[in-house]
XYZ file of C-alpha atoms in Angstrom:
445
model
C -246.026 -189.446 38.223
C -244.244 -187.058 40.209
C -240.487 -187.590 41.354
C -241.541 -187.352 45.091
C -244.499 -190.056 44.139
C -242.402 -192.009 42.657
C -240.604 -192.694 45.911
C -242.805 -193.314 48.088
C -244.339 -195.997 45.272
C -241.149 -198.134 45.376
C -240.430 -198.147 48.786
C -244.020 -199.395 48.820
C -243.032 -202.355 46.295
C -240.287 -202.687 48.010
C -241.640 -203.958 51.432
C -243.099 -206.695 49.524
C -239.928 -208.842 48.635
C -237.198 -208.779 46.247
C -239.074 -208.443 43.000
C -242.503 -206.457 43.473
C -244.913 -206.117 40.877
C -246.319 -202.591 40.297
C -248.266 -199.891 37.834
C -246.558 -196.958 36.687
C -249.756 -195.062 35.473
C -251.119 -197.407 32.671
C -247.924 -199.337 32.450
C -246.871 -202.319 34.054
C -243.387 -202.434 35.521
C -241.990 -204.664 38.596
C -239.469 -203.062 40.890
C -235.978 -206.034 41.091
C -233.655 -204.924 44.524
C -232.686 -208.123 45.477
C -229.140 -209.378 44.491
C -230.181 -212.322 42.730
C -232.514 -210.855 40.525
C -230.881 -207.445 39.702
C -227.500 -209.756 38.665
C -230.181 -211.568 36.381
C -231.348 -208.427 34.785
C -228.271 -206.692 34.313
C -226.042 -209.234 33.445
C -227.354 -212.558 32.662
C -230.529 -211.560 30.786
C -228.951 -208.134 29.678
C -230.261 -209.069 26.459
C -233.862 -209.597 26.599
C -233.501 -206.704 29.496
C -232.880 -203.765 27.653
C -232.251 -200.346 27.919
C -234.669 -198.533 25.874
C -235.020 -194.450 25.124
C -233.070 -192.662 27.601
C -234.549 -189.724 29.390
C -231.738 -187.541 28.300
C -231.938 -188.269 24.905
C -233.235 -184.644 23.627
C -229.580 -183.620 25.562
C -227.156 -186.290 24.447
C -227.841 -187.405 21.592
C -226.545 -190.508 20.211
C -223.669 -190.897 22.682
C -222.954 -193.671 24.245
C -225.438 -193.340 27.142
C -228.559 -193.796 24.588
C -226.873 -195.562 21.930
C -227.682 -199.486 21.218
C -227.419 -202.506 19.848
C -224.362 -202.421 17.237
C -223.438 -198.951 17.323
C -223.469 -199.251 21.293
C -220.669 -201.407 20.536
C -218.690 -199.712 18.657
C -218.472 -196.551 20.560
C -217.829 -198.618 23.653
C -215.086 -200.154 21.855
C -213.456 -197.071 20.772
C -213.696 -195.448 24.588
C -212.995 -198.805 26.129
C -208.856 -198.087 26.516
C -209.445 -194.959 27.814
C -211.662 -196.137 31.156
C -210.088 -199.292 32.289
C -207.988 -198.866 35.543
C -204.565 -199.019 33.617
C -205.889 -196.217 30.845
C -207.232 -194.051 33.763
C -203.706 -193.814 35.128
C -202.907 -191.377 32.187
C -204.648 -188.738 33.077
C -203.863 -188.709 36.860
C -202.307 -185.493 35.975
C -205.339 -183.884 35.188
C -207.435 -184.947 37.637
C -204.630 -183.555 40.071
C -204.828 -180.260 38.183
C -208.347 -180.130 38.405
C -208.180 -181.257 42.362
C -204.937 -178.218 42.837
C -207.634 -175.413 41.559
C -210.191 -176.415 44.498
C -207.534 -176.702 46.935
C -206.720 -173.123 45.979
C -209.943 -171.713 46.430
C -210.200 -173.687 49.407
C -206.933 -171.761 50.365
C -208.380 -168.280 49.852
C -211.727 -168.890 51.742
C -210.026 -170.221 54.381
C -207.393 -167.592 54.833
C -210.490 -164.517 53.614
C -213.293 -165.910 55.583
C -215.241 -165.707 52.336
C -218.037 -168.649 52.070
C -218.056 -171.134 49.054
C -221.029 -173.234 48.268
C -219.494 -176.800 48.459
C -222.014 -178.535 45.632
C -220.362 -175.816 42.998
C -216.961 -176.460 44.168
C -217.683 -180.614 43.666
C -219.528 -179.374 40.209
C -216.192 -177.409 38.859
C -213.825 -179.615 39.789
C -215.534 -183.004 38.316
C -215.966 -180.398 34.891
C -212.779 -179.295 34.878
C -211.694 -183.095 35.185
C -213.117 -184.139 32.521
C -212.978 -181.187 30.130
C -208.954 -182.191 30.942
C -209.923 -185.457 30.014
C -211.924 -184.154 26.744
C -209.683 -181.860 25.294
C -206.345 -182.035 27.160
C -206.946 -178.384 28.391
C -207.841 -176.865 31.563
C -211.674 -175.478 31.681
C -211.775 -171.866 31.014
C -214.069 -169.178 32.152
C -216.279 -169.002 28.875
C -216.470 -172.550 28.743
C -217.450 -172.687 32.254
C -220.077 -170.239 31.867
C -221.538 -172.166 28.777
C -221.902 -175.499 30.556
C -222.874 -174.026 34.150
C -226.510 -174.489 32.792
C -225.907 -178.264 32.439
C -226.692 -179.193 36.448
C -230.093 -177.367 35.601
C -230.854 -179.357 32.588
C -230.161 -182.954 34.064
C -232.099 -181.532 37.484
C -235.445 -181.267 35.074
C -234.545 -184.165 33.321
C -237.432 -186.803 34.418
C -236.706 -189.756 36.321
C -237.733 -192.151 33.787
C -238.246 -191.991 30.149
C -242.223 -192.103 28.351
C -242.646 -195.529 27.790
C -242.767 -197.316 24.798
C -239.966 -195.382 22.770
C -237.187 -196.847 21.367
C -233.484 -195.274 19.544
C -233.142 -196.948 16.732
C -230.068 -199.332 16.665
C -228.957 -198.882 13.285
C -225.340 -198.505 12.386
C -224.163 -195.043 12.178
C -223.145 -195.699 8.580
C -226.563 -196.845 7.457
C -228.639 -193.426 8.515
C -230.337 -192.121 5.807
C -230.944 -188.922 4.171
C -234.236 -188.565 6.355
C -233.394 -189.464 9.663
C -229.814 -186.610 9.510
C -232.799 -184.350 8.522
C -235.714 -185.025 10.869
C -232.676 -184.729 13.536
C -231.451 -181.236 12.356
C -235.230 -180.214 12.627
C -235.875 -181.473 15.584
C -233.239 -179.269 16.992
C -233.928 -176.580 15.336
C -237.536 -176.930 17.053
C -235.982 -177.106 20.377
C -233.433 -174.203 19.702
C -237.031 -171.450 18.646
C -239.033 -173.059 21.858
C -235.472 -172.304 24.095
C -235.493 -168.684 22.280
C -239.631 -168.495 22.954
C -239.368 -169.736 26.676
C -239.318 -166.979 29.512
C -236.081 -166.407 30.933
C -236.173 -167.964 34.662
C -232.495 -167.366 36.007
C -230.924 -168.427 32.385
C -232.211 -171.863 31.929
C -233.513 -170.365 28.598
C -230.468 -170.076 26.630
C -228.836 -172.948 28.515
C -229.191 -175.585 25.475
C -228.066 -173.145 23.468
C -224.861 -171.981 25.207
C -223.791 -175.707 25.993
C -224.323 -176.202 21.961
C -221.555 -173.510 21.609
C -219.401 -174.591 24.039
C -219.595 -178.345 22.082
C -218.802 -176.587 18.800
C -215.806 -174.980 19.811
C -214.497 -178.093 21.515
C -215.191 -179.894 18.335
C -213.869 -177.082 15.851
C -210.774 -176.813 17.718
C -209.983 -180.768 18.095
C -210.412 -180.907 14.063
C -208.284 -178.285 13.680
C -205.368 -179.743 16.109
C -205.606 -183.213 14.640
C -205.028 -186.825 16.592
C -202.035 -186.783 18.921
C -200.472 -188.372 21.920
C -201.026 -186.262 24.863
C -204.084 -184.798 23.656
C -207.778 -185.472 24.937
C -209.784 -188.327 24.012
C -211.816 -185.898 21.628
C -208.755 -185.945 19.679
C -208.750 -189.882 18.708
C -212.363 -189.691 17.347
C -211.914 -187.519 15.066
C -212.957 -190.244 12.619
C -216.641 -189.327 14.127
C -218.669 -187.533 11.905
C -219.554 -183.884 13.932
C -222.388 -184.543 15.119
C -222.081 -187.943 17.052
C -218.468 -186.394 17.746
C -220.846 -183.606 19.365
C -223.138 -186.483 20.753
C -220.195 -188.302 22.451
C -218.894 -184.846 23.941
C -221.844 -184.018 25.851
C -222.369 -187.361 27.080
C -219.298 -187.885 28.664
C -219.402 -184.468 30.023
C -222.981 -184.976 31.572
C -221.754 -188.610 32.528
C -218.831 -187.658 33.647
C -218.819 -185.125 36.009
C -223.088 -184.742 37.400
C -222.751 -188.164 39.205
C -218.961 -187.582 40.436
C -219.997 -184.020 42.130
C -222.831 -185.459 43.353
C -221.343 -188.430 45.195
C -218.304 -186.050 46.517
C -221.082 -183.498 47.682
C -222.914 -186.161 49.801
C -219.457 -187.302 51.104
C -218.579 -183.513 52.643
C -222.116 -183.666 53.989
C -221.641 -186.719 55.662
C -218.110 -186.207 56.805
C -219.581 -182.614 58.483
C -222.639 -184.370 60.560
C -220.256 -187.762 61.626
C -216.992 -185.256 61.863
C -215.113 -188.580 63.495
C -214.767 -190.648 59.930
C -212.399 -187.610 58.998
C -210.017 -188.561 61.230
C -210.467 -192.075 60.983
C -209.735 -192.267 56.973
C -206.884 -189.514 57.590
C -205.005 -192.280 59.684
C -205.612 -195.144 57.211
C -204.199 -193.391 54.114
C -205.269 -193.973 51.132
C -207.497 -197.433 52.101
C -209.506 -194.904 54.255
C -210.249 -192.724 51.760
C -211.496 -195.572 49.514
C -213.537 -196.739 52.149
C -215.408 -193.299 52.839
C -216.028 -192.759 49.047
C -217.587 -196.620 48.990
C -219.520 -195.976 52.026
C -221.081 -192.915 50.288
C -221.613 -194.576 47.318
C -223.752 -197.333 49.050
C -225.938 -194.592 50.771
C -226.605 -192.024 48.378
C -225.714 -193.394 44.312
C -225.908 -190.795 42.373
C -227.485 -193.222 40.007
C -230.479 -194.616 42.001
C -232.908 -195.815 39.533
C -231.789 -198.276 36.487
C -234.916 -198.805 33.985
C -234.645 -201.582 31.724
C -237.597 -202.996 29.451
C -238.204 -207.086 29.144
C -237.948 -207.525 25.207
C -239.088 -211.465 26.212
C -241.219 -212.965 29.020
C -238.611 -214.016 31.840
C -238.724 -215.160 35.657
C -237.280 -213.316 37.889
C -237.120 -214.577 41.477
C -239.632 -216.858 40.628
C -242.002 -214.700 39.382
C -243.202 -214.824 36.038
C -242.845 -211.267 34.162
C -244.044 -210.394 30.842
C -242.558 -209.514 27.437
C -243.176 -205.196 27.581
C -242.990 -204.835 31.702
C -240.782 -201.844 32.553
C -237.836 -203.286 35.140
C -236.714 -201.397 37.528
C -233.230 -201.789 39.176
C -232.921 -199.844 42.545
C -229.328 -199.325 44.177
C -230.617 -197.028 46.269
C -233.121 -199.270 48.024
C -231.072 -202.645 47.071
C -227.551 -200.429 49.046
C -230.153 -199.823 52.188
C -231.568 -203.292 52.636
C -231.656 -204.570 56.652
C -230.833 -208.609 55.264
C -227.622 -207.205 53.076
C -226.399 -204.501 55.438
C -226.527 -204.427 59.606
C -227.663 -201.087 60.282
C -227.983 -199.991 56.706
C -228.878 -196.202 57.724
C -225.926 -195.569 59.209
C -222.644 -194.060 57.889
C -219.738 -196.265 58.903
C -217.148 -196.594 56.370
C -215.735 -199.572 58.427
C -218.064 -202.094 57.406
C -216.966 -204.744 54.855
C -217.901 -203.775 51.310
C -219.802 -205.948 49.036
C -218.245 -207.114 45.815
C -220.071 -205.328 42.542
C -220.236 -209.166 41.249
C -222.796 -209.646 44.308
C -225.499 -207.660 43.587
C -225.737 -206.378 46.735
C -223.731 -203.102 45.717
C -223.880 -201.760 42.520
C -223.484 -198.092 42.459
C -221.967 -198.002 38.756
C -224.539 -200.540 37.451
C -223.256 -204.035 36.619
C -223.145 -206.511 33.458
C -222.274 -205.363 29.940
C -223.889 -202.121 30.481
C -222.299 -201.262 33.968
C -220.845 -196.954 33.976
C -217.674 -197.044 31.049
C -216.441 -194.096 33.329
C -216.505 -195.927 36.864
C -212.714 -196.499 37.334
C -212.308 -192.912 36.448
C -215.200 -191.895 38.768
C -213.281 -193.428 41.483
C -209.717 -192.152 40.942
C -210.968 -188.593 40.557
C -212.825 -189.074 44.083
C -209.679 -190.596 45.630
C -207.331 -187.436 44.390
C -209.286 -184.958 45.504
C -210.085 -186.659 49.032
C -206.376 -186.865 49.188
C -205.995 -183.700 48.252
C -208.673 -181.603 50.314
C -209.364 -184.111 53.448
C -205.695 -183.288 55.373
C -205.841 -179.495 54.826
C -209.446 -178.373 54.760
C -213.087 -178.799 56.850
C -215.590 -177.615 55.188
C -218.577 -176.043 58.145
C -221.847 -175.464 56.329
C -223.185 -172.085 57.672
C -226.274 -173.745 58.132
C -227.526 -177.294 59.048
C -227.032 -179.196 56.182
C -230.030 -181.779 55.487
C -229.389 -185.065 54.143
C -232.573 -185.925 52.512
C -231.926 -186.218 48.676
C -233.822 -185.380 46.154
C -234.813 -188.202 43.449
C -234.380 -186.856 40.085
C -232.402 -187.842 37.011
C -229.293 -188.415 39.693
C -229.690 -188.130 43.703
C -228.745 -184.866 44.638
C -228.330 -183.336 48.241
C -231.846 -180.670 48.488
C -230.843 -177.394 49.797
C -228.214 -174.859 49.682
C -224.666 -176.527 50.468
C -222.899 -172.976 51.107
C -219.838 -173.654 53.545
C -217.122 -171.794 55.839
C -213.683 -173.430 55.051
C -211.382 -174.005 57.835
C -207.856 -174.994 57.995
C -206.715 -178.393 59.559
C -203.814 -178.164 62.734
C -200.808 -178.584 61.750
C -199.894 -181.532 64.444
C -202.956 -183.324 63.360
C -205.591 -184.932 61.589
C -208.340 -182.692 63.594
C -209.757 -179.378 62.211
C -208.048 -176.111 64.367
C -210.359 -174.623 66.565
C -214.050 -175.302 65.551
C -216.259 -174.229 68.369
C -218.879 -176.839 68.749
C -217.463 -179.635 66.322
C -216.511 -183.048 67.965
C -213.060 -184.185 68.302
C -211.977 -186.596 65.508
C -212.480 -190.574 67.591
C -211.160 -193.842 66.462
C -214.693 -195.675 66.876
C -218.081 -193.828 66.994
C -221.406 -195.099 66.027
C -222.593 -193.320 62.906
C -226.319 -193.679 63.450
């Protein structure tokens, strides 16, 4: 089924109530959006819910993302300290680093003239973030380069998984012989079809370039040793290399797609309802929390959550069989008419739901909910703090807000922007022809 049908399938479920039955191809599967039932399947039956083979599996590995059961655990464990809203306060400094380099740029074009395409500029500074976080350095050029061909891979990534596939759950120390060497070949596989495969603007050596780039992150973190300071590659080195490897492309793929996606839709919707700009400027810091929430319940990044009933369950009163494929919307769930008065609108004043409701859930929710989200959140309040009081971004052309529904929801189109300084004596941009004057309270239809 193709992304676009996809779509249009579940908002066809979803008209029918909370929990809607439907067929994906020969499978069965039952879409879950109200807040009842997706707190049911993603926290109080996260157990006979489960998350099964990850689409992104071929890319990351054994990371955390796809990992389960015991070993799930213990990787979660060992990241745990690192995500919670106290840890995340130790690397402020490099999210502010990361957040200085795009203000620069920002700088330039605005004082050259020259256009930047505001989707990259999201993309490099969420990378550079958490390469910072990764490896306690700044991203460099080469590095760059090598993992530029990352937004292309998760782009073609399907929305869903092939059903019916399942990572094995056995401890890390228990692999055999034969599973380290169906892995290698399996890669090796995918490494001659890469080298085999037409060039089409580079996506052919991408898998191979962000292999380097993981190599050299993990060659050089062996070769430093653990250390305070460092990045968190630095205190698993007690991984073996290649679920070291594993765990460094997951967080990088975890950690930065979703953030530059969420920060793109928020420039886009801060250039067509140029009023909210204002409004946050004069709140502080609660403003800018409340335009980064509000974009998060229109456009999540992660839109679609599949999990797989291990058990026959009820959910909303409806009876649903052991092997039906559940789906867990936020997009649709973040957009419903009885949870949210005028739910297509942007208007970062309106009370937000608590997580714990099930009415927003843009980071998941229950024992599997993002590791990264407190993270996610800080990095999106620096750089809105950083970029909000001293730049407007003007795309050069109009700037469409209908996403695309792949692997994450990205904005469709070119995102390629003028950058224009902000008056001095206030919160408004200085002299954009045509753009509306910054206003306390505007309808954001």
């Amino acid at each position: 089924m193709s992304k676009t049908a996809l779509i249009d399938h579940l908002y066809e479920a979803w008209h029918r109530g909370p929990v809607s039955p439907l067929r994906l191809g020969s499978q069965d599967a039952v879409l879950v959006t109200g807040p009842e039932a997706v707190r049911q399947v993603l926290v109080h039956d996260a157990a006979r819910c489960t998350k099964r083979s990850h689409r992104a599996r071929s890319l990351l590995g054994d990371g955390l993302i796809t990992a389960t059961g015991e070993r799930w655990k213990r990787q979660r464990r060992a990241l745990q300290s690192h995500f919670t809203a106290v840890g995340v306060r130790r690397y402020e400094r490099h999210i502010a680093g990361a957040a200085q380099h795009i203000a620069d740029r920002w700088e330039r074009c605005a004082r050259t003239g020259e256009p930047t395409d505001v989707a990259e500029d999201m993309r490099y500074f969420a990378l550079d973030t958490i390469w910072r976080l990764l490896t306690g350095t700044p991203l460099d050029a080469r590095t760059h380069d090598d993992l530029s061909p990352l937004a292309r891979v998760v782009a073609a990534l399907p929305t869903l998984s092939a059903p019916g596939r399942t990572p094995s759950a056995a401890p890390q120390t228990q692999q055999t012989q034969q599973t380290q060497q169906t892995r290698q070949t399996q890669q090796t596989q995918q490494t001659q079809r890469t080298r085999q495969a037409p060039e089409r603007d580079g996506a052919a050596e991408g898998p191979e370039r962000v292999e380097e780039a993981a190599r050299r992150a993990v060659a050089a973190a062996r070769a430093a040793g653990p250390g305070d300071g460092r990045g968190i590659l630095h205190d698993l080195l007690d991984y073996p290399d290649q679920l070291l490897r594993d765990e460094l492309v997951t967080l990088i793929v975890a950690g930065h797609e979703t953030t530059a996606t969420a920060l793109t839709w928020l420039h886009l919707l801060l250039d067509r309802h140029p009023w909210w700009r204002a409004w946050a400027l004069r709140r502080g810091p609660a403003g800018h929390r409340a335009l980064i929430t509000e974009t998060l319940r229109l456009y999540p990044p992660v839109w679609l959550i599949p999990r797989h009933a291990d058990e026959d369950t009820v959910l909303d009163g409806r009876p649903v069989a052991a092997g039906t494929r559940v789906l867990v919307c936020p997009y649709l769930t973040h957009r419903d008419p009885a949870l949210w008065p005028a739910p297509l609108a942007f208007d970062p004043r309106r009370p937000a739901a608590r997580p714990q409701s099930g009415a927003f859930h843009p980071f998941g929710t229950g024992p599997r909910a993002c590791l990264g989200q407190h993270f996610s959140l800080r990095e999106m309040e620096i750089l809105t703090t950083t970029l909000l009081p001293r730049f407007v971004p003007r795309p050069t052309a109009p700037a469409s807000l209908s996403p695309t529904f792949a692997a994450t929801l990205y904005a469709a189109g070119p995102c390629t922007a003028t950058v224009h300084p902000v008056a001095p004596d206030g919160p408004g941009p200085a002299a954009l022809p045509g753009q509306e004057q910054p206003r306390d309270r505007e309808g954001a239809g």
